[in-house]
mmCIF file of C-alpha atoms in Angstrom:
data_model
loop_
_atom_site.group_PDB
_atom_site.id
_atom_site.type_symbol
_atom_site.label_atom_id
_atom_site.label_comp_id
_atom_site.label_asym_id
_atom_site.label_seq_id
_atom_site.Cartn_x
_atom_site.Cartn_y
_atom_site.Cartn_z
ATOM 1 C CA MET A 1 107.842 102.975 131.029
ATOM 2 C CA ARG A 2 105.757 104.543 128.297
ATOM 3 C CA SER A 3 102.045 104.633 127.751
ATOM 4 C CA ALA A 4 100.444 102.593 125.009
ATOM 5 C CA LYS A 5 100.237 104.632 121.843
ATOM 6 C CA SER A 6 97.279 105.355 119.664
ATOM 7 C CA VAL A 7 97.431 107.013 116.266
ATOM 8 C CA PRO A 8 97.132 110.788 116.795
ATOM 9 C CA LYS A 9 93.964 112.330 115.441
ATOM 10 C CA ASN A 10 96.096 114.918 113.683
ATOM 11 C CA PRO A 11 99.533 113.350 113.245
ATOM 12 C CA LYS A 12 102.362 115.695 112.411
ATOM 13 C CA VAL A 13 102.809 115.700 108.639
ATOM 14 C CA VAL A 14 106.271 116.436 107.291
ATOM 15 C CA ALA A 15 106.284 117.760 103.748
ATOM 16 C CA ALA A 16 107.730 115.268 101.296
ATOM 17 C CA ASP A 17 109.141 117.481 98.579
ATOM 18 C CA ALA A 18 111.250 115.001 96.629
ATOM 19 C CA PRO A 19 110.186 112.003 94.558
ATOM 20 C CA GLY A 20 112.646 109.633 96.225
ATOM 21 C CA GLY A 21 116.066 109.336 97.842
ATOM 22 C CA ASP A 22 117.463 109.467 101.365
ATOM 23 C CA GLU A 23 115.943 112.817 102.358
ATOM 24 C CA TYR A 24 112.480 111.804 101.199
ATOM 25 C CA TRP A 25 112.746 108.506 103.076
ATOM 26 C CA GLN A 26 113.785 110.311 106.252
ATOM 27 C CA GLN A 27 110.672 112.463 105.968
ATOM 28 C CA LEU A 28 108.473 109.401 105.493
ATOM 29 C CA HIS A 29 110.237 107.679 108.381
ATOM 30 C CA THR A 30 109.547 110.618 110.672
ATOM 31 C CA LEU A 31 105.950 110.718 109.510
ATOM 32 C CA GLY A 32 105.542 107.010 110.316
ATOM 33 C CA LEU A 33 106.957 107.415 113.819
ATOM 34 C CA HIS A 34 104.673 110.380 114.464
ATOM 35 C CA GLY A 35 101.803 108.289 113.150
ATOM 36 C CA GLY A 36 102.290 105.607 115.798
ATOM 37 C CA LEU A 37 104.852 103.146 114.398
ATOM 38 C CA ASP A 38 107.824 102.008 116.482
ATOM 39 C CA ALA A 39 110.117 101.114 113.588
ATOM 40 C CA LEU A 40 110.163 101.364 109.782
ATOM 41 C CA GLY A 41 112.416 100.054 107.047
ATOM 42 C CA VAL A 42 112.580 99.587 103.287
ATOM 43 C CA ALA A 43 113.193 96.534 101.123
ATOM 44 C CA LYS A 44 113.219 96.192 97.345
ATOM 45 C CA ALA A 45 109.963 95.054 95.778
ATOM 46 C CA GLU A 46 111.582 91.930 94.396
ATOM 47 C CA VAL A 47 110.649 88.266 94.592
ATOM 48 C CA LEU A 48 111.247 87.018 98.124
ATOM 49 C CA SER A 49 113.175 84.011 96.854
ATOM 50 C CA ARG A 50 114.470 82.843 100.225
ATOM 51 C CA ALA A 51 110.993 82.961 101.751
ATOM 52 C CA ARG A 52 109.536 81.066 98.799
ATOM 53 C CA THR A 53 112.149 78.332 99.155
ATOM 54 C CA GLN A 54 111.482 78.075 102.891
ATOM 55 C CA ILE A 55 107.731 77.835 102.378
ATOM 56 C CA GLU A 56 108.151 75.095 99.800
ATOM 57 C CA GLU A 57 110.564 73.192 102.046
ATOM 58 C CA ARG A 58 108.265 73.387 105.068
ATOM 59 C CA ILE A 59 105.296 72.244 103.049
ATOM 60 C CA GLU A 60 107.411 69.337 101.804
ATOM 61 C CA ARG A 61 108.395 68.506 105.403
ATOM 62 C CA ASP A 62 104.738 68.667 106.481
ATOM 63 C CA LEU A 63 105.446 71.394 109.027
ATOM 64 C CA VAL A 64 102.601 73.756 108.110
ATOM 65 C CA ASN A 65 99.753 71.372 108.928
ATOM 66 C CA THR A 66 96.570 72.788 107.350
ATOM 67 C CA MET A 67 97.599 76.423 107.693
ATOM 68 C CA LYS A 68 96.863 78.569 104.669
ATOM 69 C CA PHE A 69 97.783 82.220 105.197
ATOM 70 C CA THR A 70 100.929 82.997 103.150
ATOM 71 C CA PHE A 71 101.510 79.255 102.622
ATOM 72 C CA LEU A 72 98.414 78.926 100.414
ATOM 73 C CA ARG A 73 99.766 80.778 97.383
ATOM 74 C CA PRO A 74 103.513 81.302 97.840
ATOM 75 C CA GLU A 75 103.878 82.400 94.222
ATOM 76 C CA ARG A 76 101.780 85.430 95.219
ATOM 77 C CA SER A 77 102.813 86.004 98.843
ATOM 78 C CA THR A 78 106.491 86.159 97.835
ATOM 79 C CA ASN A 79 106.081 88.370 94.758
ATOM 80 C CA PRO A 80 105.222 91.987 95.653
ATOM 81 C CA ALA A 81 105.223 92.964 91.974
ATOM 82 C CA LEU A 82 101.888 91.170 91.683
ATOM 83 C CA LEU A 83 100.383 93.413 94.347
ATOM 84 C CA VAL A 84 101.124 96.858 92.922
ATOM 85 C CA GLU A 85 101.971 97.448 89.279
ATOM 86 C CA GLY A 86 105.344 99.103 88.859
ATOM 87 C CA ALA A 87 106.315 98.526 92.507
ATOM 88 C CA HIS A 88 109.871 99.477 93.430
ATOM 89 C CA SER A 89 109.918 99.447 97.222
ATOM 90 C CA ILE A 90 108.252 97.875 100.249
ATOM 91 C CA ILE A 91 108.027 99.904 103.431
ATOM 92 C CA VAL A 92 107.582 97.669 106.468
ATOM 93 C CA GLY A 93 106.299 99.078 109.732
ATOM 94 C CA ALA A 94 106.272 97.587 113.230
ATOM 95 C CA ARG A 95 103.963 98.469 116.104
ATOM 96 C CA SER A 96 104.733 97.225 119.597
ATOM 97 C CA TYR A 97 102.399 95.250 121.814
ATOM 98 C CA ALA A 98 105.014 94.825 124.568
ATOM 99 C CA TYR A 99 102.712 95.636 127.429
ATOM 100 C CA ALA A 100 104.321 95.604 130.845
ATOM 101 C CA PRO A 101 105.115 93.727 132.917
ATOM 102 C CA LEU A 102 105.966 90.610 130.928
ATOM 103 C CA ASP A 103 105.321 88.578 134.081
ATOM 104 C CA VAL A 104 101.991 90.335 134.458
ATOM 105 C CA GLU A 105 100.594 90.850 137.952
ATOM 106 C CA GLU A 106 96.930 90.023 137.680
ATOM 107 C CA SER A 107 93.989 91.561 139.493
ATOM 108 C CA ASP A 108 91.872 89.391 141.807
ATOM 109 C CA GLU A 109 89.330 88.963 139.017
ATOM 110 C CA GLU A 110 91.987 87.969 136.491
ATOM 111 C CA ARG A 111 93.534 85.569 139.008
ATOM 112 C CA SER A 112 90.237 83.705 139.271
ATOM 113 C CA PRO A 113 90.839 80.001 138.580
ATOM 114 C CA LEU A 114 88.156 80.037 135.890
ATOM 115 C CA ARG A 115 89.631 82.660 133.615
ATOM 116 C CA ALA A 116 91.353 81.904 130.328
ATOM 117 C CA HIS A 117 94.334 83.898 129.092
ATOM 118 C CA ILE A 118 94.715 85.842 125.842
ATOM 119 C CA ALA A 119 98.113 86.328 124.190
ATOM 120 C CA ARG A 120 99.382 89.903 124.256
ATOM 121 C CA TYR A 121 99.055 90.517 120.528
ATOM 122 C CA ALA A 122 95.291 90.137 120.917
ATOM 123 C CA TRP A 123 94.850 92.269 124.048
ATOM 124 C CA ASP A 124 93.989 95.247 121.844
ATOM 125 C CA ASP A 125 93.219 95.952 118.186
ATOM 126 C CA HIS A 126 96.904 96.238 117.345
ATOM 127 C CA TYR A 127 96.430 95.503 113.668
ATOM 128 C CA GLY A 128 93.766 98.171 113.439
ATOM 129 C CA HIS A 129 96.161 100.715 114.922
ATOM 130 C CA LEU A 130 98.965 99.419 112.679
ATOM 131 C CA LYS A 131 96.874 99.838 109.526
ATOM 132 C CA ALA A 132 95.953 103.377 110.522
ATOM 133 C CA SER A 133 99.624 104.239 111.067
ATOM 134 C CA LEU A 134 100.701 102.712 107.753
ATOM 135 C CA ASN A 135 97.926 104.583 105.970
ATOM 136 C CA VAL A 136 99.363 107.876 107.244
ATOM 137 C CA VAL A 137 102.564 107.098 105.309
ATOM 138 C CA ALA A 138 100.756 105.620 102.305
ATOM 139 C CA SER A 139 98.555 108.715 102.000
ATOM 140 C CA GLN A 140 101.647 110.931 101.862
ATOM 141 C CA LEU A 141 103.132 108.744 99.136
ATOM 142 C CA ARG A 142 99.946 109.040 97.104
ATOM 143 C CA ARG A 143 99.876 112.806 97.548
ATOM 144 C CA ASP A 144 103.391 112.838 96.111
ATOM 145 C CA GLY A 145 102.255 110.965 93.022
ATOM 146 C CA HIS A 146 103.246 107.400 93.953
ATOM 147 C CA ARG A 147 101.054 104.337 94.022
ATOM 148 C CA ALA A 148 100.969 102.832 97.521
ATOM 149 C CA THR A 149 98.888 100.012 99.006
ATOM 150 C CA VAL A 150 98.844 98.856 102.632
ATOM 151 C CA PHE A 151 98.954 95.149 103.526
ATOM 152 C CA ALA A 152 98.611 94.231 107.202
ATOM 153 C CA ASP A 153 97.116 91.166 108.880
ATOM 154 C CA ASP A 154 96.905 89.934 105.319
ATOM 155 C CA ASN A 155 97.997 86.827 103.432
ATOM 156 C CA SER A 156 99.339 88.779 100.463
ATOM 157 C CA ILE A 157 102.952 89.105 101.557
ATOM 158 C CA VAL A 158 105.438 87.415 103.906
ATOM 159 C CA ASP A 159 105.942 90.456 106.111
ATOM 160 C CA ARG A 160 108.551 88.895 108.408
ATOM 161 C CA GLU A 161 110.852 88.271 105.456
ATOM 162 C CA VAL A 162 110.336 91.862 104.298
ATOM 163 C CA ALA A 163 111.171 93.101 107.805
ATOM 164 C CA TYR A 164 114.389 91.072 107.727
ATOM 165 C CA LEU A 165 115.385 92.345 104.278
ATOM 166 C CA ALA A 166 114.541 95.913 105.322
ATOM 167 C CA GLY A 167 117.010 95.731 108.193
ATOM 168 C CA LEU A 168 114.377 95.978 110.922
ATOM 169 C CA GLY A 169 115.700 92.953 112.775
ATOM 170 C CA TRP A 170 116.893 89.378 112.638
ATOM 171 C CA PHE A 171 114.997 86.106 112.593
ATOM 172 C CA GLY A 172 114.963 84.712 116.112
ATOM 173 C CA ARG A 173 115.186 81.045 116.925
ATOM 174 C CA ASN A 174 111.464 81.291 117.747
ATOM 175 C CA ALA A 175 110.787 82.433 114.142
ATOM 176 C CA ASN A 176 109.849 85.964 115.205
ATOM 177 C CA ILE A 177 111.619 89.081 114.016
ATOM 178 C CA LEU A 178 113.664 90.622 116.824
ATOM 179 C CA ILE A 179 114.289 94.343 116.491
ATOM 180 C CA PRO A 180 117.556 95.465 118.148
ATOM 181 C CA GLY A 181 116.779 97.084 121.493
ATOM 182 C CA LYS A 182 113.047 96.451 121.066
ATOM 183 C CA GLY A 183 112.564 92.679 121.090
ATOM 184 C CA SER A 184 109.936 90.712 119.204
ATOM 185 C CA MET A 185 106.528 91.826 120.492
ATOM 186 C CA PHE A 186 105.426 93.636 117.348
ATOM 187 C CA VAL A 187 102.775 93.380 114.698
ATOM 188 C CA LEU A 188 104.095 93.957 111.185
ATOM 189 C CA GLY A 189 102.589 95.431 108.052
ATOM 190 C CA CYS A 190 103.767 96.618 104.642
ATOM 191 C CA ILE A 191 103.251 99.370 102.095
ATOM 192 C CA VAL A 192 104.046 98.293 98.550
ATOM 193 C CA THR A 193 104.811 101.415 96.528
ATOM 194 C CA THR A 194 106.161 102.659 93.209
ATOM 195 C CA ALA A 195 108.422 105.113 95.041
ATOM 196 C CA GLN A 196 112.134 104.366 94.757
ATOM 197 C CA LEU A 197 113.490 104.439 98.311
ATOM 198 C CA PRO A 198 116.906 103.584 99.793
ATOM 199 C CA VAL A 199 117.248 100.053 101.169
ATOM 200 C CA ALA A 200 119.016 99.270 104.443
ATOM 201 C CA SER A 201 121.378 96.388 105.145
ATOM 202 C CA VAL A 202 120.125 93.297 106.953
ATOM 203 C CA VAL A 203 120.733 92.988 110.692
ATOM 204 C CA ALA A 204 123.138 90.317 111.930
ATOM 205 C CA ASP A 205 121.828 87.434 114.032
ATOM 206 C CA GLY A 206 121.505 88.394 117.673
ATOM 207 C CA CYS A 207 120.477 85.069 119.197
ATOM 208 C CA GLY A 208 123.950 83.564 119.214
ATOM 209 C CA THR A 209 123.986 80.379 121.281
ATOM 210 C CA CYS A 210 120.851 81.278 123.252
ATOM 211 C CA THR A 211 118.153 78.581 123.091
ATOM 212 C CA ARG A 212 115.853 79.642 125.937
ATOM 213 C CA CYS A 213 112.777 79.731 123.714
ATOM 214 C CA VAL A 214 113.180 76.075 122.699
ATOM 215 C CA PRO A 215 112.486 74.397 126.063
ATOM 216 C CA ALA A 216 110.012 77.166 126.945
ATOM 217 C CA CYS A 217 107.623 76.049 124.202
ATOM 218 C CA PRO A 218 104.955 73.937 125.973
ATOM 219 C CA THR A 219 104.711 71.449 123.103
ATOM 220 C CA GLY A 220 108.234 71.436 121.645
ATOM 221 C CA ALA A 221 107.072 73.154 118.470
ATOM 222 C CA ILE A 222 110.441 74.848 117.751
ATOM 223 C CA VAL A 223 112.075 72.042 115.801
ATOM 224 C CA ASP A 224 114.996 73.992 114.340
ATOM 225 C CA ALA A 225 116.338 77.533 114.427
ATOM 226 C CA GLY A 226 113.490 79.689 113.150
ATOM 227 C CA VAL A 227 111.389 76.651 112.221
ATOM 228 C CA ILE A 228 108.020 75.906 113.854
ATOM 229 C CA ASP A 229 106.078 72.663 113.499
ATOM 230 C CA ALA A 230 102.498 73.897 113.195
ATOM 231 C CA HIS A 231 101.176 70.480 114.258
ATOM 232 C CA ARG A 232 102.449 71.313 117.760
ATOM 233 C CA CYS A 233 102.095 75.095 117.935
ATOM 234 C CA LEU A 234 99.335 76.038 120.391
ATOM 235 C CA SER A 235 98.692 79.360 118.652
ATOM 236 C CA TRP A 236 97.810 77.497 115.464
ATOM 237 C CA LEU A 237 95.976 74.625 117.139
ATOM 238 C CA LEU A 238 93.679 77.148 118.835
ATOM 239 C CA GLN A 239 92.745 78.536 115.415
ATOM 240 C CA LYS A 240 92.617 75.269 113.508
ATOM 241 C CA PRO A 241 89.105 73.863 112.961
ATOM 242 C CA GLY A 242 88.255 70.280 113.864
ATOM 243 C CA VAL A 243 89.185 68.094 116.816
ATOM 244 C CA PHE A 244 91.939 69.610 118.961
ATOM 245 C CA THR A 245 94.925 67.254 119.068
ATOM 246 C CA ARG A 246 94.554 65.254 122.308
ATOM 247 C CA GLU A 247 98.290 65.103 122.892
ATOM 248 C CA TYR A 248 98.491 68.855 123.420
ATOM 249 C CA ARG A 249 95.268 69.607 125.315
ATOM 250 C CA ALA A 250 96.813 69.475 128.767
ATOM 251 C CA ALA A 251 99.681 71.694 127.572
ATOM 252 C CA LEU A 252 97.128 74.300 126.535
ATOM 253 C CA GLY A 253 96.591 75.101 130.190
ATOM 254 C CA ALA A 254 94.452 78.215 130.530
ATOM 255 C CA ARG A 255 95.243 79.701 127.105
ATOM 256 C CA ILE A 256 92.250 80.655 124.972
ATOM 257 C CA TYR A 257 93.904 82.609 122.154
ATOM 258 C CA GLY A 258 97.567 82.611 121.238
ATOM 259 C CA CYS A 259 100.680 81.748 123.233
ATOM 260 C CA ASP A 260 103.481 84.101 124.312
ATOM 261 C CA ASP A 261 105.845 81.625 125.963
ATOM 262 C CA CYS A 262 108.625 81.647 123.346
ATOM 263 C CA GLN A 263 108.717 85.445 123.537
ATOM 264 C CA THR A 264 108.410 86.096 127.277
ATOM 265 C CA VAL A 265 111.576 84.067 127.981
ATOM 266 C CA CYS A 266 113.568 85.759 125.182
ATOM 267 C CA PRO A 267 116.361 87.925 126.716
ATOM 268 C CA PRO A 268 116.239 90.722 124.072
ATOM 269 C CA THR A 269 112.462 90.922 124.437
ATOM 270 C CA LYS A 270 112.609 90.951 128.248
ATOM 271 C CA LYS A 271 115.216 93.738 128.165
ATOM 272 C CA ALA A 272 113.263 95.866 125.703
ATOM 273 C CA GLY A 273 111.252 98.926 126.649
ATOM 274 C CA VAL A 274 107.667 98.235 127.633
ATOM 275 C CA MET A 275 104.374 100.103 127.581
ATOM 276 C CA THR A 276 101.687 100.508 130.188
ATOM 277 C CA ALA A 277 98.601 98.754 128.905
ATOM 278 C CA PRO A 278 95.503 100.943 128.617
ATOM 279 C CA SER A 279 92.688 100.071 131.009
ATOM 280 C CA SER A 280 90.468 99.107 128.071
ATOM 281 C CA VAL A 281 92.462 96.026 127.051
ATOM 282 C CA THR A 282 91.107 92.539 127.635
ATOM 283 C CA THR A 283 93.705 90.093 128.964
ATOM 284 C CA THR A 284 91.542 87.233 130.259
ATOM 285 C CA VAL A 285 88.002 85.933 129.787
ATOM 286 C CA GLY A 286 85.593 84.193 132.130
ATOM 287 C CA VAL A 287 85.359 80.589 130.952
ATOM 288 C CA LEU A 288 81.877 79.870 132.304
ATOM 289 C CA ASP A 289 80.571 83.263 131.197
ATOM 290 C CA TRP A 290 81.760 82.757 127.640
ATOM 291 C CA LEU A 291 80.461 79.193 127.512
ATOM 292 C CA SER A 292 77.028 80.524 128.424
ATOM 293 C CA MET A 293 76.918 83.091 125.587
ATOM 294 C CA GLY A 294 74.928 82.723 122.387
ATOM 295 C CA ASP A 295 76.609 82.980 119.004
ATOM 296 C CA THR A 296 75.985 86.695 118.530
ATOM 297 C CA ALA A 297 77.328 87.723 121.919
ATOM 298 C CA LEU A 298 80.321 85.386 121.698
ATOM 299 C CA ASN A 299 81.150 86.556 118.177
ATOM 300 C CA GLN A 300 81.145 90.131 119.402
ATOM 301 C CA ALA A 301 83.216 89.272 122.484
ATOM 302 C CA CYS A 302 86.027 87.797 120.387
ATOM 303 C CA GLU A 303 85.806 90.320 117.576
ATOM 304 C CA GLY A 304 89.248 90.783 116.060
ATOM 305 C CA TRP A 305 90.340 87.190 116.680
ATOM 306 C CA TYR A 306 90.929 84.865 113.778
ATOM 307 C CA VAL A 307 88.117 82.294 114.020
ATOM 308 C CA ASP A 308 87.659 79.993 111.032
ATOM 309 C CA HIS A 309 84.538 81.145 109.153
ATOM 310 C CA ARG A 310 83.575 82.999 112.359
ATOM 311 C CA ASP A 311 82.207 79.679 113.628
ATOM 312 C CA MET A 312 81.933 79.936 117.410
ATOM 313 C CA THR A 313 82.240 76.164 117.671
ATOM 314 C CA TRP A 314 86.025 76.559 117.727
ATOM 315 C CA VAL A 315 86.003 79.153 120.500
ATOM 316 C CA ARG A 316 83.708 76.956 122.614
ATOM 317 C CA ARG A 317 85.860 73.905 121.875
ATOM 318 C CA ASN A 318 88.902 75.742 123.214
ATOM 319 C CA LEU A 319 87.011 76.957 126.283
ATOM 320 C CA LEU A 320 85.954 73.390 127.083
ATOM 321 C CA ILE A 321 89.581 72.253 126.963
ATOM 322 C CA VAL A 322 90.564 75.089 129.290
ATOM 323 C CA LEU A 323 87.696 74.122 131.593
ATOM 324 C CA GLY A 324 89.023 70.559 131.697
ATOM 325 C CA ASN A 325 92.448 71.917 132.605
ATOM 326 C CA ILE A 326 91.572 74.457 135.292
ATOM 327 C CA GLY A 327 88.039 73.630 136.449
ATOM 328 C CA HIS A 328 87.190 72.002 139.782
ATOM 329 C CA PRO A 329 84.840 69.018 139.950
ATOM 330 C CA ASN A 330 83.144 70.385 143.079
ATOM 331 C CA ASP A 331 82.259 73.680 141.397
ATOM 332 C CA VAL A 332 78.525 73.628 140.643
ATOM 333 C CA GLY A 333 78.985 76.003 137.707
ATOM 334 C CA VAL A 334 81.627 73.729 136.168
ATOM 335 C CA VAL A 335 79.465 70.641 136.554
ATOM 336 C CA GLU A 336 76.341 72.257 135.137
ATOM 337 C CA THR A 337 78.244 73.712 132.192
ATOM 338 C CA LEU A 338 79.773 70.348 131.318
ATOM 339 C CA ARG A 339 76.436 68.572 131.647
ATOM 340 C CA ARG A 340 74.920 71.075 129.239
ATOM 341 C CA TYR A 341 77.679 70.545 126.691
ATOM 342 C CA LEU A 342 77.640 66.762 127.081
ATOM 343 C CA SER A 343 74.096 66.978 125.696
ATOM 344 C CA HIS A 344 74.864 69.636 123.110
ATOM 345 C CA ASP A 345 73.623 69.105 119.549
ATOM 346 C CA ASN A 346 77.152 69.712 118.199
ATOM 347 C CA GLY A 347 79.241 66.533 118.182
ATOM 348 C CA ILE A 348 82.551 68.434 118.287
ATOM 349 C CA LEU A 349 81.496 70.145 121.492
ATOM 350 C CA ARG A 350 80.153 66.944 123.056
ATOM 351 C CA ALA A 351 83.474 65.267 122.282
ATOM 352 C CA HIS A 352 85.540 67.964 123.972
ATOM 353 C CA ALA A 353 83.120 68.155 126.893
ATOM 354 C CA THR A 354 83.602 64.391 127.263
ATOM 355 C CA TRP A 355 87.365 64.881 127.492
ATOM 356 C CA ALA A 356 87.000 67.754 129.978
ATOM 357 C CA ALA A 357 84.541 65.881 132.200
ATOM 358 C CA ALA A 358 86.716 62.770 132.224
ATOM 359 C CA ARG A 359 89.798 64.852 133.054
ATOM 360 C CA LEU A 360 87.969 66.322 136.057
ATOM 361 C CA GLY A 361 86.794 62.910 137.249
ATOM 362 C CA LEU A 362 83.142 63.533 136.377
ATOM 363 C CA SER A 363 82.720 60.140 134.749
ATOM 364 C CA SER A 364 79.161 59.643 135.979
ATOM 365 C CA TYR A 365 77.935 62.313 133.548
ATOM 366 C CA LEU A 366 79.416 60.766 130.405
ATOM 367 C CA PHE A 367 77.236 59.237 127.686
ATOM 368 C CA PHE A 368 78.894 56.017 126.577
ATOM 369 C CA ASP A 369 76.068 55.340 124.122
ATOM 370 C CA ASP A 370 76.548 58.636 122.259
ATOM 371 C CA PRO A 371 76.294 57.731 118.546
ATOM 372 C CA ASP A 372 78.750 60.368 117.336
ATOM 373 C CA GLN A 373 82.082 58.889 116.245
ATOM 374 C CA MET A 374 84.044 61.830 117.650
ATOM 375 C CA VAL A 375 82.569 61.201 121.087
ATOM 376 C CA GLN A 376 83.254 57.483 120.774
ATOM 377 C CA ASP A 377 86.846 58.271 119.827
ATOM 378 C CA GLU A 378 87.205 60.282 123.023
ATOM 379 C CA LEU A 379 85.707 57.455 125.081
ATOM 380 C CA ALA A 380 87.912 54.897 123.380
ATOM 381 C CA ASP A 381 90.907 56.965 124.460
ATOM 382 C CA LEU A 382 89.827 56.398 128.073
ATOM 383 C CA PRO A 383 89.883 52.586 128.437
ATOM 384 C CA ALA A 384 90.567 52.690 132.165
ATOM 385 C CA LEU A 385 87.530 54.863 132.675
ATOM 386 C CA ARG A 386 85.323 52.356 130.854
ATOM 387 C CA ASP A 387 86.620 49.543 133.041
ATOM 388 C CA ASP A 388 85.684 51.457 136.181
ATOM 389 C CA LEU A 389 82.013 51.797 135.195
#
């Protein structure tokens, strides 16, 4: 087991004395590994035609829901030539977040019934570390006279497709890139550069007949090999603004940000090498504590998460659903928190507090005369509860 990496303060720099070619790429590759990356590869800076076709097909099939990201402008996110003038190559880098153990043994505090769980990719600032590592390589390219721009945690390029074309790994049935011997728990980023670098061959499919990720998905979001229906994907629903789809609230369980289920059951990922998580990572959050925070404190607590327009309404909405799933009706803190949110000035939060209170059997605290339509919609979804009052 290895310790979690951080980018060295003074990473070993290997002189890059040639403008391109195999030897130059090997030097850059070594530099990237020394700078904190786990894998690197190169693809041509050409239109990602397959990715563009897939995006268009999934939009046509209504599988992307309201997601934007690389789906918003596929003519840009699949054309690296628009990102850097004269681009010849794309270097893709992967940084692992495979903290051990995959079936994590929690501390007493983490095992508390009122703690919500964070997906592994958000336990630490992995994208921050990734960008720093990629910039080590990009800086060397610039010193050698090439243009080079880093894109990570960015909507400018479909990095999974680049990783596939660069021979880093294959597309898993769960739509993640699986790197041979390393699994899928990686964040990916790219350097688009004018340097002419050698391109590797693509990696053959390694999933075979395995379908373990399909039934492991709590909402059945894997609808075809490598195809996710965003309407069902908990990772997206947690980020999506608006009313959380009722059908999938119970399936959310205690998750507050992201979902790892389709990866933790994946045999290549389970067999891969793992890292010891640093003591500074945050793996769970106290539901009642976070629901008591003001906007400033809550915004700071979830810094690094994608939250639409940094509106803490969506974080609180998710926490209320978790509270409805794991709270206990005899817990004074749970009751008082729900009563506070049932009277909140935000209709979205009152609506989700209504669902949570009803789920916990706290019907006596509901406001059936609430004028907000979202609250009325929640109440209308509980006809048996109305009949009992």
